[in-house]
Amino acid sequence: MSKIILTGDRPTGRLHLGHYVGSLHRRVILQDSGEYDKIFIMIADAQALTDNFDNPEKIRQNIIEVALDYLSAGLDPRVSTLFVQSQIPELTELTFYYLNLVTVSRLYRNPTVKAEIQLRNFEANIPAGFLCYPVSQAADITAFHATDVPVGQDQLPMLEQTREIVRRFNAIYQPILTEPEALLEENSVYQRLPGTDGKAKMSKSLGNCIYLADPPQVVEEKIMNMYTDPLHVKVSDPGHIEGNTVFTYLDAFCRPEHFPEFLPEYESLEQLKAHYQKGGLGDVKIKRFLNRILQKELEPIRRRRKEYEKDIGAVYQILKEGSQKARNTAGATVDQVKRAMRIDYFQDGELIKAHMDKYENENR
Ligand code: TRP
């Protein structure tokens, strides 16, 4: 069986370091592993509209930003098909048939959707499209016969719902849909990067993000203002590393070769941590070290972004060609689905013949 990846992001803003460690970097590694026969990366604008329907302009402006972030992070359009969800009407078509395979109470039970409803104060007035977006996500995944869906923890309920839909479809009609697996990041350091203020999550509304497109000085400034250990007042004070954002980021980004390059007085992160805990190591020093590491990581991303920014026409062309390719694949799946559901009337010779025979007999 071919190994096929499908995943994507809602284009509600530029991508930040949280997206990078949580998903983007990993996609590039999966892409470059050569283990996958096909890779589809989707800009999920239609899903983003389910809770931004009154602000399509925000989504519209961010399509190209997310595409630039993808390309600059190292997704290669010759290997990974980058496409825009709304340009594949076949996904909407599949969604409509899959909606018959879920109950309203099941939709209400999805824990991620539940949390999002609360967050958006939708309780009294949930848009039906929002409640149903997990079904559209099942369409996204199955349209490409995806076997592997690299996602974060919060997306596991979507995968579970997708698998349920696949099983029902295959049992009721014909077994043509593929049950996907989530490809979850094992390392908890990468699962959720805190904001620069130490809050649990990087989020645009909290203003605690480092964006992939931030210029070097901005990154440095954000790091120098980063939340550390409020009890570590003087350099000589013993410091805490738990909940200390600088160390959390070092856990995510620091590699052994960074020490000889940027901080040769230390040999390892363990040694650095031990010194901080004992006292005598100042915040500025660890922040400078983190800054060197992050600048090095972000430099090639920034450079690629600058190149692509020079030719936005080419970026649109990549999305357009990707969407055409995605549409061909999704179209073939819709054909299969309609055949399995026996609603492919004009290709259904058996049905046409049966009716011909019936009326021929009756009118004889
Ligand atoms: N729900 C995902 C998110 O919020 C985006 C998404 C839409 C997606 N369709 C998908 C992810 C299909 C994986 C597979 O980030």
CSV table of C-alpha atoms and ligand atoms in Angstrom, one decimal:
chain,number,residue,atom,x,y,z
A,1,MET,CA,0.0,0.0,0.0
A,2,SER,CA,1.3,3.5,-0.8
A,3,LYS,CA,2.2,5.7,2.1
A,4,ILE,CA,0.4,9.0,1.7
A,5,ILE,CA,0.6,12.1,3.9
A,6,LEU,CA,-2.1,14.7,4.2
A,7,THR,CA,-2.0,17.6,6.7
A,8,GLY,CA,-2.6,21.3,6.8
A,9,ASP,CA,-3.2,24.5,8.7
A,10,ARG,CA,-5.9,27.1,9.0
A,11,PRO,CA,-4.6,30.3,7.4
A,12,THR,CA,-5.5,32.7,10.2
A,13,GLY,CA,-2.0,34.3,10.6
A,14,ARG,CA,1.6,33.9,9.9
A,15,LEU,CA,3.3,30.8,11.2
A,16,HIS,CA,5.4,31.0,14.3
A,17,LEU,CA,8.1,29.0,16.2
A,18,GLY,CA,5.3,26.9,17.8
A,19,HIS,CA,4.1,25.8,14.4
A,20,TYR,CA,7.7,25.2,13.4
A,21,VAL,CA,8.7,22.9,16.2
A,22,GLY,CA,5.2,21.3,16.4
A,23,SER,CA,4.6,20.5,12.8
A,24,LEU,CA,6.5,22.4,10.1
A,25,HIS,CA,10.0,21.2,10.8
A,26,ARG,CA,8.7,17.6,11.1
A,27,ARG,CA,6.9,17.8,7.8
A,28,VAL,CA,10.2,18.8,6.1
A,29,ILE,CA,11.9,15.8,7.8
A,30,LEU,CA,9.1,13.5,6.7
A,31,GLN,CA,9.3,14.9,3.2
A,32,ASP,CA,13.1,14.5,3.0
A,33,SER,CA,13.0,11.0,4.4
A,34,GLY,CA,11.8,9.7,1.0
A,35,GLU,CA,9.5,7.2,2.8
A,36,TYR,CA,6.3,8.6,1.4
A,37,ASP,CA,4.8,8.1,-2.0
A,38,LYS,CA,2.8,11.3,-1.9
A,39,ILE,CA,2.6,14.3,0.3
A,40,PHE,CA,-0.3,16.8,0.3
A,41,ILE,CA,-0.1,20.0,2.4
A,42,MET,CA,-3.3,21.9,2.5
A,43,ILE,CA,-4.0,25.5,3.4
A,44,ALA,CA,-7.4,24.9,5.2
A,45,ASP,CA,-9.1,28.2,4.3
A,46,ALA,CA,-12.6,26.6,4.1
A,47,GLN,CA,-12.2,25.3,7.6
A,48,ALA,CA,-10.8,28.6,8.8
A,49,LEU,CA,-14.0,30.2,7.5
A,50,THR,CA,-16.2,28.1,9.7
A,51,ASP,CA,-15.3,30.4,12.6
A,52,ASN,CA,-14.2,33.4,10.5
A,53,PHE,CA,-17.1,33.6,8.0
A,54,ASP,CA,-17.6,37.2,8.9
A,55,ASN,CA,-14.0,38.1,8.2
A,56,PRO,CA,-13.0,36.4,4.9
A,57,GLU,CA,-10.4,39.2,4.3
A,58,LYS,CA,-8.3,37.9,7.2
A,59,ILE,CA,-8.2,34.4,5.6
A,60,ARG,CA,-7.7,35.8,2.1
A,61,GLN,CA,-4.6,37.8,3.2
A,62,ASN,CA,-3.0,34.9,5.0
A,63,ILE,CA,-3.1,32.3,2.2
A,64,ILE,CA,0.1,33.7,0.7
A,65,GLU,CA,1.7,34.2,4.1
A,66,VAL,CA,1.2,30.6,5.0
A,67,ALA,CA,2.4,29.5,1.6
A,68,LEU,CA,5.6,31.6,2.1
A,69,ASP,CA,6.1,30.1,5.5
A,70,TYR,CA,5.7,26.6,4.1
A,71,LEU,CA,8.2,27.2,1.3
A,72,SER,CA,10.7,29.0,3.5
A,73,ALA,CA,10.6,26.2,6.1
A,74,GLY,CA,11.8,23.8,3.4
A,75,LEU,CA,8.7,22.2,1.9
A,76,ASP,CA,9.6,21.5,-1.7
A,77,PRO,CA,6.7,21.9,-4.1
A,78,ARG,CA,8.3,19.4,-6.4
A,79,VAL,CA,7.9,16.7,-3.7
A,80,SER,CA,5.0,18.0,-1.6
A,81,THR,CA,1.8,19.2,-3.2
A,82,LEU,CA,0.8,22.5,-1.7
A,83,PHE,CA,-2.8,23.4,-2.3
A,84,VAL,CA,-5.8,25.5,-1.1
A,85,GLN,CA,-8.8,23.7,0.3
A,86,SER,CA,-11.6,25.9,-1.1
A,87,GLN,CA,-10.3,25.4,-4.6
A,88,ILE,CA,-11.2,21.7,-4.4
A,89,PRO,CA,-15.0,21.6,-4.6
A,90,GLU,CA,-14.8,17.8,-4.4
A,91,LEU,CA,-14.0,18.1,-0.7
A,92,THR,CA,-17.3,19.8,-0.1
A,93,GLU,CA,-19.1,17.1,-2.1
A,94,LEU,CA,-17.6,14.3,0.0
A,95,THR,CA,-18.5,16.2,3.2
A,96,PHE,CA,-22.1,16.3,2.3
A,97,TYR,CA,-22.3,12.5,1.9
A,98,TYR,CA,-20.2,11.9,5.0
A,99,LEU,CA,-22.6,14.1,7.1
A,100,ASN,CA,-25.1,11.2,6.8
A,101,LEU,CA,-22.7,9.0,8.6
A,102,VAL,CA,-22.4,11.0,11.9
A,103,THR,CA,-25.0,12.0,14.4
A,104,VAL,CA,-25.4,15.5,15.8
A,105,SER,CA,-24.7,14.2,19.4
A,106,ARG,CA,-21.4,12.7,18.1
A,107,LEU,CA,-20.5,16.1,16.7
A,108,TYR,CA,-21.1,17.7,20.1
A,109,ARG,CA,-18.9,15.2,21.8
A,110,ASN,CA,-15.7,16.0,20.0
A,111,PRO,CA,-13.5,17.4,22.8
A,112,THR,CA,-11.5,19.8,20.6
A,113,VAL,CA,-14.7,21.2,19.1
A,114,LYS,CA,-16.1,21.5,22.6
A,115,ALA,CA,-13.1,23.5,23.8
A,116,GLU,CA,-13.2,25.7,20.7
A,117,ILE,CA,-16.9,26.4,21.2
A,118,GLN,CA,-16.2,27.6,24.7
A,119,LEU,CA,-13.2,29.7,23.7
A,120,ARG,CA,-15.3,31.5,21.0
A,121,ASN,CA,-18.4,31.9,23.1
A,122,PHE,CA,-20.4,30.0,20.6
A,123,GLU,CA,-22.4,28.1,23.2
A,124,ALA,CA,-25.8,29.6,22.4
A,125,ASN,CA,-25.3,30.0,18.7
A,126,ILE,CA,-23.0,27.4,17.1
A,127,PRO,CA,-22.7,27.9,13.4
A,128,ALA,CA,-23.6,24.5,11.8
A,129,GLY,CA,-20.6,24.6,9.6
A,130,PHE,CA,-18.3,25.0,12.6
A,131,LEU,CA,-19.9,22.0,14.4
A,132,CYS,CA,-19.4,19.9,11.3
A,133,TYR,CA,-15.9,20.8,10.4
A,134,PRO,CA,-14.5,17.5,11.7
A,135,VAL,CA,-16.6,15.9,8.9
A,136,SER,CA,-15.0,18.1,6.3
A,137,GLN,CA,-11.7,17.2,7.8
A,138,ALA,CA,-12.6,13.5,7.2
A,139,ALA,CA,-13.2,14.5,3.6
A,140,ASP,CA,-9.8,16.2,3.4
A,141,ILE,CA,-8.1,13.1,4.7
A,142,THR,CA,-10.0,10.5,2.7
A,143,ALA,CA,-10.0,12.4,-0.6
A,144,PHE,CA,-6.3,11.7,-0.8
A,145,HIS,CA,-6.5,8.2,0.7
A,146,ALA,CA,-4.0,9.5,3.3
A,147,THR,CA,-2.5,6.8,5.4
A,148,ASP,CA,-0.6,9.1,7.7
A,149,VAL,CA,-1.7,12.5,9.1
A,150,PRO,CA,1.0,14.3,11.0
A,151,VAL,CA,-0.8,16.4,13.6
A,152,GLY,CA,-0.7,17.7,17.2
A,153,GLN,CA,-2.4,16.2,20.1
A,154,ASP,CA,-5.5,18.5,19.7
A,155,GLN,CA,-6.2,16.9,16.4
A,156,LEU,CA,-6.5,13.3,17.6
A,157,PRO,CA,-10.3,13.6,18.0
A,158,MET,CA,-10.6,14.6,14.4
A,159,LEU,CA,-8.6,11.5,13.4
A,160,GLU,CA,-10.9,9.4,15.6
A,161,GLN,CA,-14.0,10.8,13.9
A,162,THR,CA,-12.5,10.3,10.5
A,163,ARG,CA,-11.8,6.7,11.2
A,164,GLU,CA,-15.4,6.2,12.4
A,165,ILE,CA,-16.7,7.7,9.2
A,166,VAL,CA,-14.4,5.5,7.1
A,167,ARG,CA,-15.5,2.4,8.9
A,168,ARG,CA,-19.2,3.3,8.5
A,169,PHE,CA,-18.8,4.2,4.9
A,170,ASN,CA,-16.8,1.0,4.1
A,171,ALA,CA,-19.4,-1.2,5.9
A,172,ILE,CA,-22.5,0.4,4.4
A,173,TYR,CA,-21.3,0.9,0.8
A,174,GLN,CA,-18.1,-0.6,-0.4
A,175,PRO,CA,-14.7,-0.8,1.4
A,176,ILE,CA,-12.9,1.8,-0.7
A,177,LEU,CA,-11.8,4.4,1.9
A,178,THR,CA,-8.5,4.3,3.7
A,179,GLU,CA,-8.4,4.5,7.5
A,180,PRO,CA,-5.7,7.0,8.4
A,181,GLU,CA,-3.3,7.0,11.3
A,182,ALA,CA,-2.2,10.1,13.2
A,183,LEU,CA,1.6,10.7,13.1
A,184,LEU,CA,2.0,12.2,16.6
A,185,GLU,CA,5.2,13.9,17.7
A,186,GLU,CA,6.6,11.7,20.5
A,187,ASN,CA,8.8,14.3,22.1
A,188,SER,CA,6.8,16.4,24.5
A,189,VAL,CA,9.2,19.4,24.1
A,190,TYR,CA,8.1,19.7,20.5
A,191,GLN,CA,4.4,19.2,21.2
A,192,ARG,CA,3.8,22.6,22.7
A,193,LEU,CA,6.2,25.5,22.8
A,194,PRO,CA,5.3,28.1,25.4
A,195,GLY,CA,5.0,31.8,24.4
A,196,THR,CA,7.9,34.1,25.1
A,197,ASP,CA,6.0,35.3,28.2
A,198,GLY,CA,6.0,31.8,29.6
A,199,LYS,CA,2.3,31.2,29.0
A,200,ALA,CA,1.3,27.7,27.9
A,201,LYS,CA,1.0,28.4,24.2
A,202,MET,CA,2.2,30.8,21.6
A,203,SER,CA,-0.7,32.7,20.3
A,204,LYS,CA,-1.2,35.7,18.2
A,205,SER,CA,-3.8,37.2,20.4
A,206,LEU,CA,-1.4,37.0,23.4
A,207,GLY,CA,1.3,38.7,21.5
A,208,ASN,CA,3.9,36.2,22.7
A,209,CYS,CA,5.0,34.7,19.4
A,210,ILE,CA,8.3,34.6,17.5
A,211,TYR,CA,7.3,34.5,13.9
A,212,LEU,CA,9.3,32.6,11.2
A,213,ALA,CA,9.3,35.9,9.3
A,214,ASP,CA,10.6,38.1,12.2
A,215,PRO,CA,13.8,39.9,11.3
A,216,PRO,CA,16.9,39.1,13.4
A,217,GLN,CA,16.7,42.2,15.6
A,218,VAL,CA,13.1,41.4,16.5
A,219,VAL,CA,13.9,37.8,17.4
A,220,GLU,CA,16.8,39.0,19.6
A,221,GLU,CA,14.6,41.6,21.3
A,222,LYS,CA,11.9,39.0,22.0
A,223,ILE,CA,14.5,36.6,23.4
A,224,MET,CA,16.1,39.3,25.6
A,225,ASN,CA,12.6,40.1,27.1
A,226,MET,CA,11.7,36.4,27.5
A,227,TYR,CA,10.2,35.2,30.8
A,228,THR,CA,12.7,33.2,32.9
A,229,ASP,CA,12.7,32.6,36.7
A,230,PRO,CA,11.2,35.5,38.7
A,231,LEU,CA,13.0,34.2,41.8
A,232,HIS,CA,16.4,34.4,40.0
A,233,VAL,CA,17.1,38.1,40.8
A,234,LYS,CA,20.9,38.3,41.2
A,235,VAL,CA,23.3,36.3,39.1
A,236,SER,CA,24.5,34.5,42.2
A,237,ASP,CA,20.9,33.3,43.1
A,238,PRO,CA,20.1,29.7,42.4
A,239,GLY,CA,17.7,29.5,39.5
A,240,HIS,CA,14.9,27.3,38.4
A,241,ILE,CA,14.8,25.6,35.0
A,242,GLU,CA,11.2,24.2,35.2
A,243,GLY,CA,8.8,26.7,33.7
A,244,ASN,CA,11.8,28.8,32.6
A,245,THR,CA,11.0,29.7,29.0
A,246,VAL,CA,14.7,30.1,27.9
A,247,PHE,CA,15.4,26.5,29.1
A,248,THR,CA,12.3,25.1,27.5
A,249,TYR,CA,13.4,26.7,24.2
A,250,LEU,CA,16.9,25.3,24.7
A,251,ASP,CA,15.4,21.8,25.2
A,252,ALA,CA,13.7,22.2,21.8
A,253,PHE,CA,16.5,23.8,19.8
A,254,CYS,CA,19.9,23.2,21.4
A,255,ARG,CA,22.1,20.5,19.9
A,256,PRO,CA,25.5,19.4,21.2
A,257,GLU,CA,27.4,21.1,18.4
A,258,HIS,CA,26.0,24.5,19.5
A,259,PHE,CA,28.3,24.4,22.6
A,260,PRO,CA,31.7,24.5,20.8
A,261,GLU,CA,30.3,27.0,18.4
A,262,PHE,CA,28.5,29.5,20.7
A,263,LEU,CA,29.3,28.7,24.3
A,264,PRO,CA,32.6,26.7,24.5
A,265,GLU,CA,32.8,27.1,28.4
A,266,TYR,CA,30.1,24.4,28.6
A,267,GLU,CA,29.9,21.0,27.2
A,268,SER,CA,26.2,20.1,27.4
A,269,LEU,CA,22.8,21.4,28.3
A,270,GLU,CA,22.9,19.4,31.5
A,271,GLN,CA,26.0,21.2,32.6
A,272,LEU,CA,24.5,24.6,31.8
A,273,LYS,CA,21.3,23.7,33.6
A,274,ALA,CA,23.2,22.5,36.7
A,275,HIS,CA,25.2,25.7,36.8
A,276,TYR,CA,22.0,27.8,36.6
A,277,GLN,CA,20.4,25.8,39.4
A,278,LYS,CA,23.4,26.1,41.6
A,279,GLY,CA,23.6,29.9,41.1
A,280,GLY,CA,26.2,32.1,39.4
A,281,LEU,CA,24.8,32.0,35.9
A,282,GLY,CA,23.0,35.0,34.6
A,283,ASP,CA,19.9,35.2,32.4
A,284,VAL,CA,21.6,37.4,29.8
A,285,LYS,CA,24.2,34.8,29.1
A,286,ILE,CA,21.6,32.0,28.5
A,287,LYS,CA,19.4,34.4,26.5
A,288,ARG,CA,22.4,35.3,24.3
A,289,PHE,CA,23.1,31.6,23.8
A,290,LEU,CA,19.5,30.9,22.8
A,291,ASN,CA,19.6,33.9,20.5
A,292,ARG,CA,22.7,32.6,18.6
A,293,ILE,CA,21.0,29.2,18.2
A,294,LEU,CA,17.7,30.5,17.0
A,295,GLN,CA,19.3,33.0,14.6
A,296,LYS,CA,21.2,30.1,13.1
A,297,GLU,CA,18.0,28.0,12.8
A,298,LEU,CA,16.0,30.8,11.3
A,299,GLU,CA,18.6,32.2,9.0
A,300,PRO,CA,18.1,29.8,6.1
A,301,ILE,CA,14.3,30.1,6.5
A,302,ARG,CA,14.5,33.9,6.3
A,303,ARG,CA,16.8,33.6,3.3
A,304,ARG,CA,14.5,31.3,1.4
A,305,ARG,CA,11.5,33.6,2.3
A,306,LYS,CA,13.3,36.6,0.9
A,307,GLU,CA,13.9,34.7,-2.4
A,308,TYR,CA,10.2,33.7,-2.7
A,309,GLU,CA,9.0,37.2,-1.7
A,310,LYS,CA,10.8,38.5,-4.8
A,311,ASP,CA,8.5,36.4,-7.0
A,312,ILE,CA,5.0,36.2,-5.5
A,313,GLY,CA,3.7,35.3,-8.9
A,314,ALA,CA,5.6,32.1,-8.8
A,315,VAL,CA,4.3,31.3,-5.3
A,316,TYR,CA,0.7,31.7,-6.6
A,317,GLN,CA,1.6,29.5,-9.5
A,318,ILE,CA,2.8,26.8,-7.1
A,319,LEU,CA,-0.5,26.9,-5.2
A,320,LYS,CA,-2.5,26.9,-8.5
A,321,GLU,CA,-0.7,23.9,-9.9
A,322,GLY,CA,-0.8,22.1,-6.5
A,323,SER,CA,-4.5,22.8,-6.3
A,324,GLN,CA,-5.1,21.4,-9.8
A,325,LYS,CA,-3.1,18.3,-8.9
A,326,ALA,CA,-5.0,17.9,-5.7
A,327,ARG,CA,-8.3,18.3,-7.5
A,328,ASN,CA,-7.5,15.5,-9.9
A,329,THR,CA,-6.8,13.2,-7.0
A,330,ALA,CA,-9.9,14.2,-5.1
A,331,GLY,CA,-12.0,13.9,-8.2
A,332,ALA,CA,-10.9,10.3,-8.7
A,333,THR,CA,-11.9,9.6,-5.1
A,334,VAL,CA,-15.3,11.3,-5.6
A,335,ASP,CA,-15.9,9.0,-8.6
A,336,GLN,CA,-15.0,6.0,-6.5
A,337,VAL,CA,-17.3,7.2,-3.7
A,338,LYS,CA,-20.2,7.7,-6.0
A,339,ARG,CA,-19.7,4.4,-7.6
A,340,ALA,CA,-19.6,2.7,-4.1
A,341,MET,CA,-22.8,4.6,-3.2
A,342,ARG,CA,-24.3,3.7,-6.5
A,343,ILE,CA,-25.1,7.3,-7.4
A,344,ASP,CA,-23.0,7.3,-10.5
A,345,TYR,CA,-26.2,7.0,-12.6
A,346,PHE,CA,-24.8,8.1,-16.0
A,347,GLN,CA,-22.0,5.5,-15.7
A,348,ASP,CA,-24.3,2.9,-14.4
A,349,GLY,CA,-25.0,0.6,-17.4
A,350,GLU,CA,-26.7,-1.9,-15.1
A,351,LEU,CA,-29.3,0.6,-13.9
A,352,ILE,CA,-29.9,1.9,-17.4
A,353,LYS,CA,-30.3,-1.5,-18.8
A,354,ALA,CA,-32.7,-2.6,-16.0
A,355,HIS,CA,-35.0,0.3,-16.6
A,356,MET,CA,-34.9,-0.3,-20.4
A,357,ASP,CA,-35.9,-3.9,-19.9
A,358,LYS,CA,-38.6,-3.0,-17.4
A,359,TYR,CA,-40.3,-0.5,-19.6
A,360,GLU,CA,-39.8,-2.6,-22.7
A,361,ASN,CA,-41.6,-5.4,-20.9
A,362,GLU,CA,-44.4,-3.2,-19.6
A,363,ASN,CA,-45.0,-1.6,-23.0
A,364,ARG,CA,-44.9,-4.8,-25.0
B,1,TRP,N1,-7.7,21.3,11.9
B,1,TRP,C1,-6.4,21.6,11.5
B,1,TRP,C2,-5.9,22.7,12.3
B,1,TRP,O1,-6.6,23.4,12.9
B,1,TRP,C3,-6.3,21.9,10.0
B,1,TRP,C4,-6.8,20.8,9.1
B,1,TRP,C5,-7.8,20.9,8.3
B,1,TRP,C6,-6.2,19.5,9.0
B,1,TRP,N2,-8.0,19.7,7.6
B,1,TRP,C7,-7.0,18.9,8.0
B,1,TRP,C8,-5.1,18.9,9.6
B,1,TRP,C9,-6.8,17.6,7.6
B,1,TRP,C10,-4.9,17.5,9.2
B,1,TRP,C11,-5.7,16.9,8.2
B,1,TRP,O2,-4.7,23.0,12.3
